[in-house]
Amino acid sequence: TLNSNSQFTVTGPLHVTGDFTMNSNTGLWLNESFGSAGTVIVVDGTIALESNADIHGTSASPKGYILLVTPSPSEDAIELNSNAALEVAFYAMAGTAEVSSNGDMTAITAYKLKLGSNAEINYDVGLQNAVFISGPSGGFEISTWREVE
């Protein structure tokens, strides 16, 4: 849990064995040393971002991103509350992702998706070539990406 008004910089991949929560007015930053690469945060439980939570990729061109993933089959696998500005890719493998009013993110994939009023997904074409690294011993790359209707 990131408590209100706290800031956290990610310097490598993370595995959260419970729930991941960002309270109001928190910031999560991807360390600039990633350049155009990104990293992964795997959350065994649910992901909840409260009002005005921000997640930032790198300033490189193309950007480096954080991929936030949960295998939770829950109806609240990912909950994004109002006014979240997120340079992040979300993936709810088996659950529901809900984006409340004025939520704004780079990408989201879910088994089920609920969008509230004024929710925006601003797909960054740089994601098609995204590379996520897991440290000195391994990594992976997204080889294909397509939208499903």
mmCIF file of C-alpha atoms in Angstrom:
data_model
loop_
_atom_site.group_PDB
_atom_site.id
_atom_site.type_symbol
_atom_site.label_atom_id
_atom_site.label_comp_id
_atom_site.label_asym_id
_atom_site.label_seq_id
_atom_site.Cartn_x
_atom_site.Cartn_y
_atom_site.Cartn_z
ATOM 1 C CA THR A 1 0.000 0.000 0.000
ATOM 2 C CA LEU A 2 1.239 3.453 -0.901
ATOM 3 C CA ASN A 3 -0.255 5.836 1.636
ATOM 4 C CA SER A 4 -1.636 9.259 0.681
ATOM 5 C CA ASN A 5 0.901 11.772 -0.632
ATOM 6 C CA SER A 6 3.712 9.204 -0.921
ATOM 7 C CA GLN A 7 6.056 8.677 -3.874
ATOM 8 C CA PHE A 8 7.759 5.417 -4.929
ATOM 9 C CA THR A 9 10.331 4.730 -7.665
ATOM 10 C CA VAL A 10 10.430 1.260 -9.220
ATOM 11 C CA THR A 11 13.981 0.076 -9.943
ATOM 12 C CA GLY A 12 13.162 -3.509 -10.950
ATOM 13 C CA PRO A 13 10.380 -6.068 -11.219
ATOM 14 C CA LEU A 14 8.135 -6.604 -8.187
ATOM 15 C CA HIS A 15 5.963 -9.485 -6.999
ATOM 16 C CA VAL A 16 3.213 -8.516 -4.568
ATOM 17 C CA THR A 17 1.787 -11.575 -2.825
ATOM 18 C CA GLY A 18 -1.349 -9.738 -1.635
ATOM 19 C CA ASP A 19 -3.261 -6.683 -2.830
ATOM 20 C CA PHE A 20 -1.703 -3.527 -4.323
ATOM 21 C CA THR A 21 -3.258 -0.190 -3.341
ATOM 22 C CA MET A 22 -2.291 3.374 -4.172
ATOM 23 C CA ASN A 23 -4.169 5.825 -1.958
ATOM 24 C CA SER A 24 -5.092 9.384 -2.982
ATOM 25 C CA ASN A 25 -2.364 11.692 -4.294
ATOM 26 C CA THR A 26 0.358 9.039 -4.598
ATOM 27 C CA GLY A 27 2.947 8.665 -7.331
ATOM 28 C CA LEU A 28 4.670 5.605 -8.761
ATOM 29 C CA TRP A 29 7.637 6.271 -11.050
ATOM 30 C CA LEU A 30 9.663 4.005 -13.322
ATOM 31 C CA ASN A 31 13.344 4.759 -12.787
ATOM 32 C CA GLU A 32 14.805 6.661 -15.741
ATOM 33 C CA SER A 33 17.620 4.067 -16.001
ATOM 34 C CA PHE A 34 15.130 1.801 -17.827
ATOM 35 C CA GLY A 35 15.211 4.133 -20.829
ATOM 36 C CA SER A 36 12.767 2.757 -23.413
ATOM 37 C CA ALA A 37 12.416 -0.589 -21.609
ATOM 38 C CA GLY A 38 9.886 -1.259 -18.884
ATOM 39 C CA THR A 39 9.326 -3.645 -16.018
ATOM 40 C CA VAL A 40 6.549 -5.717 -14.506
ATOM 41 C CA ILE A 41 4.687 -5.624 -11.203
ATOM 42 C CA VAL A 42 2.812 -8.902 -10.660
ATOM 43 C CA VAL A 43 0.072 -8.670 -8.019
ATOM 44 C CA ASP A 44 -1.447 -11.933 -6.752
ATOM 45 C CA GLY A 45 -4.486 -10.096 -5.337
ATOM 46 C CA THR A 46 -6.372 -7.037 -6.536
ATOM 47 C CA ILE A 47 -5.117 -3.664 -7.782
ATOM 48 C CA ALA A 48 -6.821 -0.482 -6.521
ATOM 49 C CA LEU A 49 -5.840 3.067 -7.418
ATOM 50 C CA GLU A 50 -7.661 5.831 -5.574
ATOM 51 C CA SER A 51 -8.359 9.413 -6.693
ATOM 52 C CA ASN A 52 -5.436 11.333 -8.154
ATOM 53 C CA ALA A 53 -3.005 8.389 -8.113
ATOM 54 C CA ASP A 54 -0.357 8.783 -10.808
ATOM 55 C CA ILE A 55 1.930 6.236 -12.461
ATOM 56 C CA HIS A 56 4.705 7.516 -14.702
ATOM 57 C CA GLY A 57 6.858 5.788 -17.282
ATOM 58 C CA THR A 58 10.252 7.076 -18.333
ATOM 59 C CA SER A 59 10.792 10.232 -20.358
ATOM 60 C CA ALA A 60 12.693 8.305 -23.068
ATOM 61 C CA SER A 61 11.485 8.187 -26.659
ATOM 62 C CA PRO A 62 9.829 5.745 -26.927
ATOM 63 C CA LYS A 63 8.797 5.642 -23.269
ATOM 64 C CA GLY A 64 9.482 2.816 -20.846
ATOM 65 C CA TYR A 65 6.361 1.554 -19.079
ATOM 66 C CA ILE A 66 5.301 -0.411 -16.039
ATOM 67 C CA LEU A 67 3.089 -3.435 -16.730
ATOM 68 C CA LEU A 68 0.741 -4.097 -13.772
ATOM 69 C CA VAL A 69 -0.622 -7.655 -13.934
ATOM 70 C CA THR A 70 -3.074 -9.624 -11.788
ATOM 71 C CA PRO A 71 -4.353 -13.178 -12.235
ATOM 72 C CA SER A 72 -7.256 -12.449 -9.824
ATOM 73 C CA PRO A 73 -10.657 -13.663 -11.103
ATOM 74 C CA SER A 74 -12.378 -11.054 -8.892
ATOM 75 C CA GLU A 75 -15.043 -8.570 -10.018
ATOM 76 C CA ASP A 76 -12.684 -5.894 -8.641
ATOM 77 C CA ALA A 77 -9.408 -7.308 -9.964
ATOM 78 C CA ILE A 78 -8.442 -3.775 -11.071
ATOM 79 C CA GLU A 79 -10.241 -0.663 -9.796
ATOM 80 C CA LEU A 80 -9.175 2.742 -11.048
ATOM 81 C CA ASN A 81 -10.919 5.627 -9.342
ATOM 82 C CA SER A 82 -11.450 9.181 -10.530
ATOM 83 C CA ASN A 83 -8.769 11.466 -11.902
ATOM 84 C CA ALA A 84 -6.041 8.834 -12.170
ATOM 85 C CA ALA A 85 -3.430 9.740 -14.802
ATOM 86 C CA LEU A 86 -1.574 6.580 -15.654
ATOM 87 C CA GLU A 87 1.331 5.908 -18.003
ATOM 88 C CA VAL A 88 0.978 2.172 -17.429
ATOM 89 C CA ALA A 89 -0.344 -0.984 -19.063
ATOM 90 C CA PHE A 90 -2.813 -3.037 -16.991
ATOM 91 C CA TYR A 91 -3.648 -6.705 -17.464
ATOM 92 C CA ALA A 92 -6.433 -8.498 -15.559
ATOM 93 C CA MET A 93 -6.048 -12.046 -16.876
ATOM 94 C CA ALA A 94 -9.240 -13.524 -15.451
ATOM 95 C CA GLY A 95 -11.063 -10.695 -13.696
ATOM 96 C CA THR A 96 -12.859 -7.414 -14.198
ATOM 97 C CA ALA A 97 -11.174 -4.044 -14.603
ATOM 98 C CA GLU A 98 -13.278 -1.007 -13.759
ATOM 99 C CA VAL A 99 -12.288 2.529 -14.701
ATOM 100 C CA SER A 100 -14.295 5.255 -12.925
ATOM 101 C CA SER A 101 -14.913 8.786 -14.135
ATOM 102 C CA ASN A 102 -12.006 10.725 -15.622
ATOM 103 C CA GLY A 103 -9.600 7.788 -15.443
ATOM 104 C CA ASP A 104 -6.883 8.076 -18.083
ATOM 105 C CA MET A 105 -4.412 5.298 -18.927
ATOM 106 C CA THR A 106 -2.140 4.058 -21.687
ATOM 107 C CA ALA A 107 -3.454 0.484 -22.083
ATOM 108 C CA ILE A 108 -5.701 -2.033 -20.364
ATOM 109 C CA THR A 109 -6.560 -5.645 -21.118
ATOM 110 C CA ALA A 110 -9.070 -7.568 -19.029
ATOM 111 C CA TYR A 111 -11.409 -10.515 -19.109
ATOM 112 C CA LYS A 112 -14.177 -7.963 -18.494
ATOM 113 C CA LEU A 113 -13.924 -4.162 -18.702
ATOM 114 C CA LYS A 114 -16.261 -1.512 -17.224
ATOM 115 C CA LEU A 115 -15.714 2.127 -18.191
ATOM 116 C CA GLY A 116 -17.288 5.014 -16.256
ATOM 117 C CA SER A 117 -18.132 8.474 -17.545
ATOM 118 C CA ASN A 118 -15.261 10.346 -19.213
ATOM 119 C CA ALA A 119 -12.881 7.379 -18.866
ATOM 120 C CA GLU A 120 -10.130 7.426 -21.499
ATOM 121 C CA ILE A 121 -7.695 4.859 -22.800
ATOM 122 C CA ASN A 122 -5.006 6.635 -24.813
ATOM 123 C CA TYR A 123 -3.223 3.797 -26.566
ATOM 124 C CA ASP A 124 0.422 4.644 -27.204
ATOM 125 C CA VAL A 125 1.594 3.141 -30.499
ATOM 126 C CA GLY A 126 4.993 2.640 -28.867
ATOM 127 C CA LEU A 127 3.465 -0.207 -26.858
ATOM 128 C CA GLN A 128 3.531 -2.463 -29.915
ATOM 129 C CA ASN A 129 7.329 -2.571 -29.562
ATOM 130 C CA ALA A 130 7.442 -2.572 -25.769
ATOM 131 C CA VAL A 131 10.244 -4.442 -24.031
ATOM 132 C CA PHE A 132 9.906 -5.357 -20.365
ATOM 133 C CA ILE A 133 12.972 -6.507 -18.483
ATOM 134 C CA SER A 134 13.172 -8.554 -15.329
ATOM 135 C CA GLY A 135 16.748 -7.935 -14.263
ATOM 136 C CA PRO A 136 20.158 -9.242 -15.269
ATOM 137 C CA SER A 137 19.071 -12.877 -15.674
ATOM 138 C CA GLY A 138 16.094 -12.576 -17.988
ATOM 139 C CA GLY A 139 13.470 -10.601 -19.778
ATOM 140 C CA PHE A 140 10.677 -10.820 -22.277
ATOM 141 C CA GLU A 141 9.311 -8.905 -25.217
ATOM 142 C CA ILE A 142 5.770 -8.587 -26.564
ATOM 143 C CA SER A 143 6.059 -10.158 -30.026
ATOM 144 C CA THR A 144 2.527 -9.380 -31.247
ATOM 145 C CA TRP A 145 -0.287 -7.102 -30.194
ATOM 146 C CA ARG A 146 -3.775 -6.810 -31.611
ATOM 147 C CA GLU A 147 -7.111 -5.378 -30.630
ATOM 148 C CA VAL A 148 -10.018 -7.796 -30.224
ATOM 149 C CA GLU A 149 -13.479 -6.639 -31.175
#
